[in-house]
Short mmCIF file of C-alpha atoms and ligand atoms in Angstrom, two decimals:
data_model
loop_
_atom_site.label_atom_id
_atom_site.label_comp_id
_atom_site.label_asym_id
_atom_site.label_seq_id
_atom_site.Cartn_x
_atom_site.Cartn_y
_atom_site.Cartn_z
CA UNK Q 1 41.06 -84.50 18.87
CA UNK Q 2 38.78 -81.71 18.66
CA UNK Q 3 40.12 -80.16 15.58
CA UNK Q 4 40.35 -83.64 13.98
CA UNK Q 5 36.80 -84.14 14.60
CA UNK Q 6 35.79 -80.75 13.17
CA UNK Q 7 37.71 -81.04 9.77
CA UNK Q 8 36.45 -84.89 9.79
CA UNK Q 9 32.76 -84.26 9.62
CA UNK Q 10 32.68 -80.32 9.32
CA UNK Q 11 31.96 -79.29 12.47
CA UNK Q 12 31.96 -75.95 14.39
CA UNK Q 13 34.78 -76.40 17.91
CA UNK Q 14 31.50 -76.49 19.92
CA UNK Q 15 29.89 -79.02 18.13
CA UNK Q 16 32.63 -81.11 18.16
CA UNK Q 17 32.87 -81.05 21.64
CA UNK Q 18 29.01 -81.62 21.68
CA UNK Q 19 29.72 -84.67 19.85
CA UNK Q 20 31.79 -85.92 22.34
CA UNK Q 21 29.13 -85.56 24.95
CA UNK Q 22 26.53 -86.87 23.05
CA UNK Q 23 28.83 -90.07 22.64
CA UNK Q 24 29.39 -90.06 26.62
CA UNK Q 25 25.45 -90.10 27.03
CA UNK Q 26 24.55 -92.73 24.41
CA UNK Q 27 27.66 -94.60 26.40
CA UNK Q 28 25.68 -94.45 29.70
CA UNK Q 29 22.10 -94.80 28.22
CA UNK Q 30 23.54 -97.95 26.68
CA UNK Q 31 24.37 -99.72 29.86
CA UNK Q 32 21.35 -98.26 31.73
CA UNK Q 33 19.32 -99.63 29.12
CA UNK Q 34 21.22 -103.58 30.05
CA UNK Q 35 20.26 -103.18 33.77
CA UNK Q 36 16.81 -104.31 33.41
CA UNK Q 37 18.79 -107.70 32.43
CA UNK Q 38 20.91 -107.75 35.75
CA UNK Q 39 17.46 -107.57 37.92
CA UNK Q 40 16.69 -110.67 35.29
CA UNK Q 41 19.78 -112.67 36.40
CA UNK Q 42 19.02 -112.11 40.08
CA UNK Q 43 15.17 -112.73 40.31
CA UNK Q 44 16.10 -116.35 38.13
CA UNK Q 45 18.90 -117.12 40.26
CA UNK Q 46 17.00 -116.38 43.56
CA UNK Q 47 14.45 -118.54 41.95
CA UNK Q 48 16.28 -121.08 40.69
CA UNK Q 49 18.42 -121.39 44.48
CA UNK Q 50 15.30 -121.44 46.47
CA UNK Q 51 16.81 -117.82 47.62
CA UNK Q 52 13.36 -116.39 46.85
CA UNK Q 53 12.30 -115.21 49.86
CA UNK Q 54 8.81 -111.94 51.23
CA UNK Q 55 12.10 -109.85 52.12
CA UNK Q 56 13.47 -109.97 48.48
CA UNK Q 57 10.29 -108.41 47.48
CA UNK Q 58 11.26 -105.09 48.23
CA UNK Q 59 14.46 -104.96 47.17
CA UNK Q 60 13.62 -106.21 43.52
CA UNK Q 61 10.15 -103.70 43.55
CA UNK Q 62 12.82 -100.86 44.41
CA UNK Q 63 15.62 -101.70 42.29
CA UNK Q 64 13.17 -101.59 39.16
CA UNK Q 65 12.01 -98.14 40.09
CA UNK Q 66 15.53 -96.80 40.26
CA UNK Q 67 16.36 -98.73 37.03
CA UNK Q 68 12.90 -97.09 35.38
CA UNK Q 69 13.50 -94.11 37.11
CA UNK Q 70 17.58 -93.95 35.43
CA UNK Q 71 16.62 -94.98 32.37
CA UNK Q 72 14.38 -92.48 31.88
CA UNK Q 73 16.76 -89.60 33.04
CA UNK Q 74 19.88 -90.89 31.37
CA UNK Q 75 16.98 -90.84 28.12
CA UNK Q 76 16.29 -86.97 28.88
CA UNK Q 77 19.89 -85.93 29.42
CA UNK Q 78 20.82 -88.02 25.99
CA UNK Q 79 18.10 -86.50 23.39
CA UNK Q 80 19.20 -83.33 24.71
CA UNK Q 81 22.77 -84.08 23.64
CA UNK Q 82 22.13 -85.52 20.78
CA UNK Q 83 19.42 -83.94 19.39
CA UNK Q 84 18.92 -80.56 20.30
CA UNK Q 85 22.83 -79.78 19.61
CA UNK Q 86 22.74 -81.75 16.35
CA UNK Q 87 20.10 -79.49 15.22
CA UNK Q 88 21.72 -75.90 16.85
CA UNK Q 89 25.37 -77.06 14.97
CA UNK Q 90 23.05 -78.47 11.77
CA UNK Q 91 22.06 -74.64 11.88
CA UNK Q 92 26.05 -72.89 12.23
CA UNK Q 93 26.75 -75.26 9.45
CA UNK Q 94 24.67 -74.18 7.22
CA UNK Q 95 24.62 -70.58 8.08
CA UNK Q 96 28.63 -70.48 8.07
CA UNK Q 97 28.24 -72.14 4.95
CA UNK Q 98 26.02 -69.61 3.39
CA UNK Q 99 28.50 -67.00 4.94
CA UNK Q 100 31.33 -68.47 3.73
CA UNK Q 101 30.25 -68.91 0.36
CA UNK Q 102 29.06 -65.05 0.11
CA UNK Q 103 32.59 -63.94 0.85
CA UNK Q 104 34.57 -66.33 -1.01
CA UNK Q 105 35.96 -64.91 -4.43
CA UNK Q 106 33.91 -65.68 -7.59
CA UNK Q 107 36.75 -67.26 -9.30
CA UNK Q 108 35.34 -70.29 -6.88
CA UNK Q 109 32.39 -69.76 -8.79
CA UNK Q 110 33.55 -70.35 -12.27
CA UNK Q 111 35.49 -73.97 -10.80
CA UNK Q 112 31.75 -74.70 -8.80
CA UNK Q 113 28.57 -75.53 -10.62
CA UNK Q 114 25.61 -74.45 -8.98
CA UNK Q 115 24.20 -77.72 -9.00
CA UNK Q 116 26.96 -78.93 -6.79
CA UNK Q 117 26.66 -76.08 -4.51
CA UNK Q 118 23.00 -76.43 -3.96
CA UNK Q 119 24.04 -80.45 -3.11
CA UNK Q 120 26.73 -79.05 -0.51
CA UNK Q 121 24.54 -76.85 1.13
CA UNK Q 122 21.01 -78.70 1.23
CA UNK Q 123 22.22 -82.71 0.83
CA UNK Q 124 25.19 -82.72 2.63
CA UNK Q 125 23.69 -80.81 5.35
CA UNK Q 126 21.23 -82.70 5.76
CA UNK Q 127 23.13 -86.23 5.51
CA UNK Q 128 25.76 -84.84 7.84
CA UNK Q 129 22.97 -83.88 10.58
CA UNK Q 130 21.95 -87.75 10.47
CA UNK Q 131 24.95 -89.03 10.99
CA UNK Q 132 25.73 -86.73 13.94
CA UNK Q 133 22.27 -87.05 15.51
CA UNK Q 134 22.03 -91.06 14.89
CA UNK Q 135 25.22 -93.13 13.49
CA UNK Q 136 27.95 -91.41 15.03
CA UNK Q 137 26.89 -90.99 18.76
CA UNK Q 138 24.78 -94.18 18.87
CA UNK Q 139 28.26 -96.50 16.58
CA UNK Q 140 30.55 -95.05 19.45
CA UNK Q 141 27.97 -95.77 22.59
CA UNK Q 142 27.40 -98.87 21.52
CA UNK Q 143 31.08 -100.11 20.76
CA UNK Q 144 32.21 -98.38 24.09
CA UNK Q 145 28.71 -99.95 26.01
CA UNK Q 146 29.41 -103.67 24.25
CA UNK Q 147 32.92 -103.48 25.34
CA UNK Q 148 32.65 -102.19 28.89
CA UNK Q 149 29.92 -105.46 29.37
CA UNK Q 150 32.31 -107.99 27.35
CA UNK Q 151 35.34 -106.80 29.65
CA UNK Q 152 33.17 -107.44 32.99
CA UNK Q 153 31.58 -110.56 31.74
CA UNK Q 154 35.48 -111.83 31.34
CA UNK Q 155 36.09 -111.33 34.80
CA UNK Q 156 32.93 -112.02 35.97
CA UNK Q 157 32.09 -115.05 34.16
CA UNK Q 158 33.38 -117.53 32.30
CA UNK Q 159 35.98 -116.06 29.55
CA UNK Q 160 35.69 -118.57 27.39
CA UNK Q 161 31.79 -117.84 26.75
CA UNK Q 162 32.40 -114.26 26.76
CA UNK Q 163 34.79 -115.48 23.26
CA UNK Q 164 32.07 -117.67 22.38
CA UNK Q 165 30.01 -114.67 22.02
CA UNK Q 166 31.90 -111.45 21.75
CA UNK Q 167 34.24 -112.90 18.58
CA UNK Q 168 32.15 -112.24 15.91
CA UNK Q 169 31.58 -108.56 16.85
CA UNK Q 170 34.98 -106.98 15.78
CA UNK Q 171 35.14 -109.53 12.85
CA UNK Q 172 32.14 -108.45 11.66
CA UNK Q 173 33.34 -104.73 12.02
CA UNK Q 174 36.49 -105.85 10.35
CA UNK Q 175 34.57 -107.12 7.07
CA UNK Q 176 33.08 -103.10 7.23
CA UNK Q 177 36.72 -101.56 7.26
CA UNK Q 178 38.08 -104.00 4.54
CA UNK Q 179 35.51 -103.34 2.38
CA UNK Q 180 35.58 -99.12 3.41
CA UNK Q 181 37.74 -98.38 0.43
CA UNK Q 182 35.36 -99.90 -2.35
CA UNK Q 183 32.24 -98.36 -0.61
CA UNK Q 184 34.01 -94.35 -0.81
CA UNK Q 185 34.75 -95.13 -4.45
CA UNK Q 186 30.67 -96.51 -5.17
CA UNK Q 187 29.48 -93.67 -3.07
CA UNK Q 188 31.74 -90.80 -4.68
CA UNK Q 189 31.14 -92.19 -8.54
CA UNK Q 190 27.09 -92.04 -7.01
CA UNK Q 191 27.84 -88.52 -6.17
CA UNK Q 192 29.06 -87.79 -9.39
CA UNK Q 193 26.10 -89.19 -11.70
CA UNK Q 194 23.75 -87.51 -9.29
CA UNK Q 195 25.37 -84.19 -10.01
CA UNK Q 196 25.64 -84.35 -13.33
CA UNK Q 197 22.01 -84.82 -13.74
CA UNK Q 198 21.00 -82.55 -11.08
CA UNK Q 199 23.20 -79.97 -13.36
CA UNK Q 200 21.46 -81.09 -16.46
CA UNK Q 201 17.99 -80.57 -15.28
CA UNK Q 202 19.04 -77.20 -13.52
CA UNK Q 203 20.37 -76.20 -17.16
CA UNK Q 204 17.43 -77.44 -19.17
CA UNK Q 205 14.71 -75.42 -16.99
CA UNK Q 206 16.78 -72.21 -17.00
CA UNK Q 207 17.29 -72.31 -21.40
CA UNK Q 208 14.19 -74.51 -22.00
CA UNK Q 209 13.08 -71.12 -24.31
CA UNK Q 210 16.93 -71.46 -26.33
CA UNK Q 211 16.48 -75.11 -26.88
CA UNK Q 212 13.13 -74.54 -28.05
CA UNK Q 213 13.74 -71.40 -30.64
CA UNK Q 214 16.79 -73.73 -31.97
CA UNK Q 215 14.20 -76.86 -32.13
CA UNK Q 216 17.29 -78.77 -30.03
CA UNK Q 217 14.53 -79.81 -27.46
CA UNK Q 218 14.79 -83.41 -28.10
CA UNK Q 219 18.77 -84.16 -28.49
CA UNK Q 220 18.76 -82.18 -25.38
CA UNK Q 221 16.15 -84.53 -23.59
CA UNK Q 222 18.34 -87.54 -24.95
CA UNK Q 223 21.16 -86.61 -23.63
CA UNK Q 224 19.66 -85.80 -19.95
CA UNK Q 225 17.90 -89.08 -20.22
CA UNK Q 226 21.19 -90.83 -20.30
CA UNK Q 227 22.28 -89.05 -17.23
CA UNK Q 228 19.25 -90.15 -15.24
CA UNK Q 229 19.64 -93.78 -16.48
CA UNK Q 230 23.29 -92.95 -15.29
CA UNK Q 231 21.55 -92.11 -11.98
CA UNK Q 232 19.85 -95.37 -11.85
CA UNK Q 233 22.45 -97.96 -13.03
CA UNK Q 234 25.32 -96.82 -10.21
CA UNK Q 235 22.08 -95.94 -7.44
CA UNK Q 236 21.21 -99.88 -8.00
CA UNK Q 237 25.30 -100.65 -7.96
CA UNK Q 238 26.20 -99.10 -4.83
CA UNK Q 239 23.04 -100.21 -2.69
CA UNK Q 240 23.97 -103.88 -4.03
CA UNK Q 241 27.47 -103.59 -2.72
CA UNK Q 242 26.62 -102.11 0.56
CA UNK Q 243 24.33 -104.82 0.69
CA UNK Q 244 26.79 -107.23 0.16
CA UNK Q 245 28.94 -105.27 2.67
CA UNK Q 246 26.69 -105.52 5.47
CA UNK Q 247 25.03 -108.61 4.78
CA UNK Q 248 27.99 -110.57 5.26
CA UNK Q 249 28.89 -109.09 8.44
CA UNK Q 250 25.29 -109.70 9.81
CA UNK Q 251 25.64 -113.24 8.61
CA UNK Q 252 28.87 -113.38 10.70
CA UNK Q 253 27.05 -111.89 13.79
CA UNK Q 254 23.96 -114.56 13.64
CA UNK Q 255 26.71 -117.44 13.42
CA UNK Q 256 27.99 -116.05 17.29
CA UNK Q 257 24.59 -117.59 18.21
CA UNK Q 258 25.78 -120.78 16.96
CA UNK Q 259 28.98 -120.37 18.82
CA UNK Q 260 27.87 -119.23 21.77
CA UNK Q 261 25.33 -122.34 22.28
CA UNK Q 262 27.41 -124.92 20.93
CA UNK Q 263 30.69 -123.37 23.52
CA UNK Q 264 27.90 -123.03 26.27
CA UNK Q 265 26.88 -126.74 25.70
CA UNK Q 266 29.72 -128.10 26.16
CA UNK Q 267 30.88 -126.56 29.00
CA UNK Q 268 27.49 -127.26 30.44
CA UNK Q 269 27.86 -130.50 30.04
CA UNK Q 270 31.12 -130.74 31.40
CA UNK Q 271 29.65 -128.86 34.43
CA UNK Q 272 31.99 -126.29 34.23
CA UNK Q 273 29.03 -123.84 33.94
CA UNK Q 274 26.02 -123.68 35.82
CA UNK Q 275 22.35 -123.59 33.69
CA UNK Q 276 22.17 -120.00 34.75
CA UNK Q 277 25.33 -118.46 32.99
CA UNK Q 278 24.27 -120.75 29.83
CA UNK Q 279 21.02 -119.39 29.69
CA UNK Q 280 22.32 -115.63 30.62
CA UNK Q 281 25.07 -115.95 27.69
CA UNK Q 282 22.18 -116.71 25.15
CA UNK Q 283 20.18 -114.20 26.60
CA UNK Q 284 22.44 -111.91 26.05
CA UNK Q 285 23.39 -112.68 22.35
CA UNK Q 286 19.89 -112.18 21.78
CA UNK Q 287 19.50 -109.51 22.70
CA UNK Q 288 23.10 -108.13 21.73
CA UNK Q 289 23.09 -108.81 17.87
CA UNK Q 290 20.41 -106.72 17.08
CA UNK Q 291 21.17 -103.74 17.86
CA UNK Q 292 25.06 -104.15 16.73
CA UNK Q 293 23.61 -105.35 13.41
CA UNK Q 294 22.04 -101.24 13.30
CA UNK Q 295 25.43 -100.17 14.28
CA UNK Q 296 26.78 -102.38 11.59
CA UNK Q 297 24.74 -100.48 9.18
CA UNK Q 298 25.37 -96.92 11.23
CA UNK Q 299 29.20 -97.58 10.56
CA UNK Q 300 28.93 -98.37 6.72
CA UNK Q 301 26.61 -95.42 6.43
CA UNK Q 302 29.17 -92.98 8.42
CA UNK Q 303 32.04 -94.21 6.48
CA UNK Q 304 29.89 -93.17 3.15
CA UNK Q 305 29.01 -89.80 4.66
CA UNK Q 306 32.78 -89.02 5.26
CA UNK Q 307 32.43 -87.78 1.14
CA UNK Q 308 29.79 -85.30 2.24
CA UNK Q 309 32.15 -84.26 4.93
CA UNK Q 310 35.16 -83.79 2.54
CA UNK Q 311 32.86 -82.21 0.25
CA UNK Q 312 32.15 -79.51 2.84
CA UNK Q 313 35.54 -79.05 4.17
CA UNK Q 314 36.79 -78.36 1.00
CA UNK Q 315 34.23 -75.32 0.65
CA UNK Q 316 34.99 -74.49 4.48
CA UNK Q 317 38.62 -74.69 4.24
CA UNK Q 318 38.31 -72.31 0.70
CA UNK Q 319 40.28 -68.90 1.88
CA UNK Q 320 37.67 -65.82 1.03
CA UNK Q 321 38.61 -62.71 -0.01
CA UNK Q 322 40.00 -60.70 2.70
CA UNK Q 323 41.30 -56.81 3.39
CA UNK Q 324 41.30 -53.89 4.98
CA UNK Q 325 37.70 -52.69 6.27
CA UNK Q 326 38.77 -49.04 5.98
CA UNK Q 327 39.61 -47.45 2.82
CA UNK Q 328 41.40 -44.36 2.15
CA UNK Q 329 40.73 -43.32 -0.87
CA UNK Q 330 41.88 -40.58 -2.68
CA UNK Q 331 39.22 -39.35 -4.97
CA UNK Q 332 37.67 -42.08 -7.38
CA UNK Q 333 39.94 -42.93 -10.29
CA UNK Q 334 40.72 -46.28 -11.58
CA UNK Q 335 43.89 -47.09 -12.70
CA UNK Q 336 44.87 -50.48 -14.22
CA UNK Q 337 48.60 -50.57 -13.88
CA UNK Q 338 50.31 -53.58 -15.93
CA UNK Q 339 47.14 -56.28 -15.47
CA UNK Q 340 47.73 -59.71 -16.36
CA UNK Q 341 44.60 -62.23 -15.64
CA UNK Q 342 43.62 -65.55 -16.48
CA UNK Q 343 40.64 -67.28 -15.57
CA UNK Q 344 40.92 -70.64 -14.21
CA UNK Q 345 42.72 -72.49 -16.68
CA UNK Q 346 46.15 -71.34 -18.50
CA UNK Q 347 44.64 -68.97 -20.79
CA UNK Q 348 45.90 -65.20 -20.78
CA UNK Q 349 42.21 -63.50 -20.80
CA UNK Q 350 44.21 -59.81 -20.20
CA UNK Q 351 47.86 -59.21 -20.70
CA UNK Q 352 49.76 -56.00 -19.52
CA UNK Q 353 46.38 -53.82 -19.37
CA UNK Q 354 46.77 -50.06 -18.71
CA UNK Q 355 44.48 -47.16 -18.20
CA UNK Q 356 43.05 -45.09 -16.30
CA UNK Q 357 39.23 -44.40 -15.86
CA UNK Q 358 38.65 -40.63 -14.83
CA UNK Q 359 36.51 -39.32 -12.02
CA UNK Q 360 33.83 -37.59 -13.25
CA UNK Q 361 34.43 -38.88 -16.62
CA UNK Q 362 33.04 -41.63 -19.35
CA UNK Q 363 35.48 -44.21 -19.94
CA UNK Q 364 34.25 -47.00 -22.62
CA UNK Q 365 35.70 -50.26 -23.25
CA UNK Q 366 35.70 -51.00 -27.24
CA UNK Q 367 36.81 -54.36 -28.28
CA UNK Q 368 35.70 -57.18 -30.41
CA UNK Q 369 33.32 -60.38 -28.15
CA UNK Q 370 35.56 -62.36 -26.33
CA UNK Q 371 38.15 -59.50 -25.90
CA UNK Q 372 38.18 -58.98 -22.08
CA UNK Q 373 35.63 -56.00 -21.61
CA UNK Q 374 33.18 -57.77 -18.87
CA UNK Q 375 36.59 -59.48 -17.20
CA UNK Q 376 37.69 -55.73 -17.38
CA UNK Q 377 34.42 -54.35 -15.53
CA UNK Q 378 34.65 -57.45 -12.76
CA UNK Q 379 38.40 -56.60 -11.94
CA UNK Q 380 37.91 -53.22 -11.68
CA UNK Q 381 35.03 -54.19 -8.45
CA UNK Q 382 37.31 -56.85 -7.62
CA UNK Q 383 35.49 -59.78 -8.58
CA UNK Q 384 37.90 -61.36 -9.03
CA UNK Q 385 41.93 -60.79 -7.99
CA UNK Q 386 44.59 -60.19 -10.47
CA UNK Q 387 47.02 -62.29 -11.71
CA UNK Q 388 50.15 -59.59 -12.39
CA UNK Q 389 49.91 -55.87 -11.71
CA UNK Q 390 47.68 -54.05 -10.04
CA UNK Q 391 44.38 -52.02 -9.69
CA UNK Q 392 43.79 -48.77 -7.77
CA UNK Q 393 40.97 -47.21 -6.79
CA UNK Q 394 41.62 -43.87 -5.88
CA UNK Q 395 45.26 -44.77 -5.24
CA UNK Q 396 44.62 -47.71 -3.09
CA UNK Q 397 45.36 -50.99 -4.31
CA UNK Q 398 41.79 -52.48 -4.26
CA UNK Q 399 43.15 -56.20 -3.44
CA UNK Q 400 44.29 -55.13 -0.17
CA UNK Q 401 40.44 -54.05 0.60
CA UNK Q 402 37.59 -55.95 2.15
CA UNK Q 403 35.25 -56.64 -1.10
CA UNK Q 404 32.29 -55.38 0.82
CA UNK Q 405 34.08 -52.29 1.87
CA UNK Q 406 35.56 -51.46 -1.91
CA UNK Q 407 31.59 -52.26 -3.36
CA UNK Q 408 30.11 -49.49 -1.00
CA UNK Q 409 32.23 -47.34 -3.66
CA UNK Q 410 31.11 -48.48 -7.00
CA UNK Q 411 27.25 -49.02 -8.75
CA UNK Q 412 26.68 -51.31 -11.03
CA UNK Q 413 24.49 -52.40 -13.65
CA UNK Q 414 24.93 -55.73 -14.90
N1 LIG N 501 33.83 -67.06 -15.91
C1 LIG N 501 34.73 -67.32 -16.89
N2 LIG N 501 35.54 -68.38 -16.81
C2 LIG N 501 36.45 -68.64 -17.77
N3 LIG N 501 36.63 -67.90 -18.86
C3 LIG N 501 35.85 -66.80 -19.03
C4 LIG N 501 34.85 -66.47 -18.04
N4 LIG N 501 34.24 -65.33 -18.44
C5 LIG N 501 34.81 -65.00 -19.62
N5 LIG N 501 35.78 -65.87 -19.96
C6 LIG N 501 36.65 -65.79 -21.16
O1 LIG N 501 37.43 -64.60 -21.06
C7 LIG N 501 37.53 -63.98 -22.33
C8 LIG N 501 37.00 -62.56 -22.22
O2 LIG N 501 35.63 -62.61 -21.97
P1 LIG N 501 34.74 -61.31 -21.70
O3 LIG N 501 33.39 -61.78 -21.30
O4 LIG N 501 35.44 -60.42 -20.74
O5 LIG N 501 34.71 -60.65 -23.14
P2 LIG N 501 33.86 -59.41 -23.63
O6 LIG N 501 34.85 -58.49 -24.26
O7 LIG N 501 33.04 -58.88 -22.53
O8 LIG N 501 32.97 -60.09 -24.73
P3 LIG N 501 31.48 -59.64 -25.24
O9 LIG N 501 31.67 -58.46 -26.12
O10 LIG N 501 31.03 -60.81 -26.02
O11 LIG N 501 30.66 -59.35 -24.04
C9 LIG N 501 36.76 -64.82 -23.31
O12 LIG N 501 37.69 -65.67 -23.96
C10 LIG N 501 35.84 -65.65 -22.41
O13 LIG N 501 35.60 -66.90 -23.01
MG1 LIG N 502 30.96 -58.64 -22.26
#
């Protein structure tokens, strides 16, 4: 479960498990928060008996101490599992990210734009710290909370109320799962247009001077205004379908009141249930949809963010260069023996390359543009790894060494 959790929303082991506690806590704050509502059902029904009596006094003036008193420390214990370990594991994500990225290969690089780096490591972040601070712990405490008081109301009460009012809940989550699918594809096509523009305005500011020399200012400036009305169109599209999405399954939580009154009249006036549980069932209802309508929204929101989350996998999962951290060199020469490289698509960039470059000596690459020089220069540091052959450094094969290791032997100016 643990593992599933961390690949699910990119998560290090420990915050996973931190996840799980902060769940546990909302769980408990949850029902600590619904006890003020039991004292409620006693005081009425002492009232309403003629139970009321100098000795209850006490027993009511203590009881809402402890429940003050509970509330407030199950409050303490739950922003510190939420919060401050959202924020610690917000801080490993990031900085593994940043890690991660420094050691992986820069053939990743030339697949990645910048622009959609930046996103994964600022925007996704950031979205991903929400939803484990807010929608995920307080969707599961208040599922596991609603169901623990549904399940006792069952027994306690009178079932059939407890149906009356607790039947709209998992339809209304139901309408949220159907309509899961259509919501990934809004939010990942959102994603998309959002990137593209972010990479056009990245692109314009850094060759602004180019476009201007070549007077191409303005076909440029057309082009990224498209992309921003791009922006715009599917921004507007998917916040109309989520609204659509979690309208309807609000609509289907206020129609419980309906339900739960109409089920409750009857029964009342059957006299199969006394004034009290009436009035506690539409109590609670009241004071039930509410938040579940949040949690409504928490769940179509966490279900959105699960694209962020596959986002960063996919850069966490990325295997980095690895190798030996000790290199035993002999002397300095550099020997391509039989290199075959391509780039990321199916194009032969170097085909059975041989030389050696000397110690001591000047070795110079003449070719025509486009011939492989630079890709030469990059493979020889191990920029990137080689297709077919090999490359030695001083009679080592440089792809079995640690790229930090093999740079601490080469300068370079770019
Ligand atoms: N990051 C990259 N991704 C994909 N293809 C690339 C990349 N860098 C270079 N290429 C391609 O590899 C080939 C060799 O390019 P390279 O830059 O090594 O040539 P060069 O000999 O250094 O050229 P110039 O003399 O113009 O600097 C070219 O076809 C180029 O388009
Ligand atoms: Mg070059």
């Amino acid at each position: 479960m643990i593992e599933r959790l961390q690949h699910k929303y990119a998560l290090s082991r420990q915050g996973a498990t931190d996840m799980i506690k902060a769940c546990t806590c909302v769980t408990i704050t949850n029902i600590t928060l619904m006890m003020p509502a039991g004292i409620l059902f006693c005081l009425i029904k002492d009232l309403l008996e003629g139970t009321f009596t100098r000795e209850r006094i006490p027993f009511y003036a203590a009881g809402s101490v402890a429940v003050i008193a509970l509330i407030a420390l199950t409050n303490f214990i739950q922003y510190n599992a939420t919060f401050l370990t959202t924020y610690r594991e917000s801080g490993v994500r990031r900085t593994t990210l940043a890690e991660k990225l420094r050691k992986l290969p820069l053939s990743y690089f030339g697949k990645k734009n910048i622009a959609d780096l930046t996103t994964n490591i600022m925007g996704d972040c950031a979205q991903i710290e929400t939803a484990s601070s807010h929608w995920i712990p307080e969707m599961i405490g208040a599922v596991i909370s609603v169901s623990l008081v549904g399940v006792s109301l069952f027994f306690a009460f009178d079932w059939r109320m407890v149906l009356a009012s607790f039947w709209v809940i998992p339809v209304a989550f139901l309408i949220i799962i159907t309509c899961a699918g259509a919501e990934r594809r809004a939010v990942r096509k959102n994603s998309a247009v959002k990137l593209a523009m972010t990479d056009g305005i990245q692109e314009c500011l850094e060759s602004i001077r180019d476009l201007r020399a070549n007077n191409a200012e303005n076909r440029y400036m057309d082009e990224l205004e498209e992309k921003i009305r791009n922006v715009e169109k599917e921004a507007l599209l998917t916040e109309l379908k989520m609204a659509v999405y979690v309208n309807s399954s609000a609509i289907i939580l206020k129609i419980g009141i309906g339900t739960t009154a109409v089920v409750g009249g009857a029964l009342f006036a059957k006299g199969e249930i006394s004034i009290l549980t009436f009035f506690m069932f539409l109590m609670l209802v009241s004071r039930l949809y509410d938040p579940m309508q949040i949690t409504l929204q928490n769940f179509a929101a966490i279900i959105s963010c699960g694209i962020q989350c596959e986002r960063l996998d996919e850069v966490l999962s990325t295997k980095p260069q690895t190798g030996d951290e000790k290199i035993n060199n002999n002397g300095f020469d550099i020997v391509f023996d039989h290199v075959g490289f391509q780039y990321s698509d199916d194009t032969d960039v170097l085909t059975d390359v041989s030389f050696t470059a000397k110690q001591g000596g000047v070795t110079a690459l003449i070719g025509p543009s486009g011939g492989g020089k630079t890709t030469i220069s990059r493979l020889a540091a191990r920029f990137w790894d080689v297709n077919s052959g090999r490359i030695t450094l001083g009679g080592v094969d440089i792809s079995g060494i640690d790229p930090e290791t093999l740079l601490k032997n080469y300068s370079i100016v770019f």
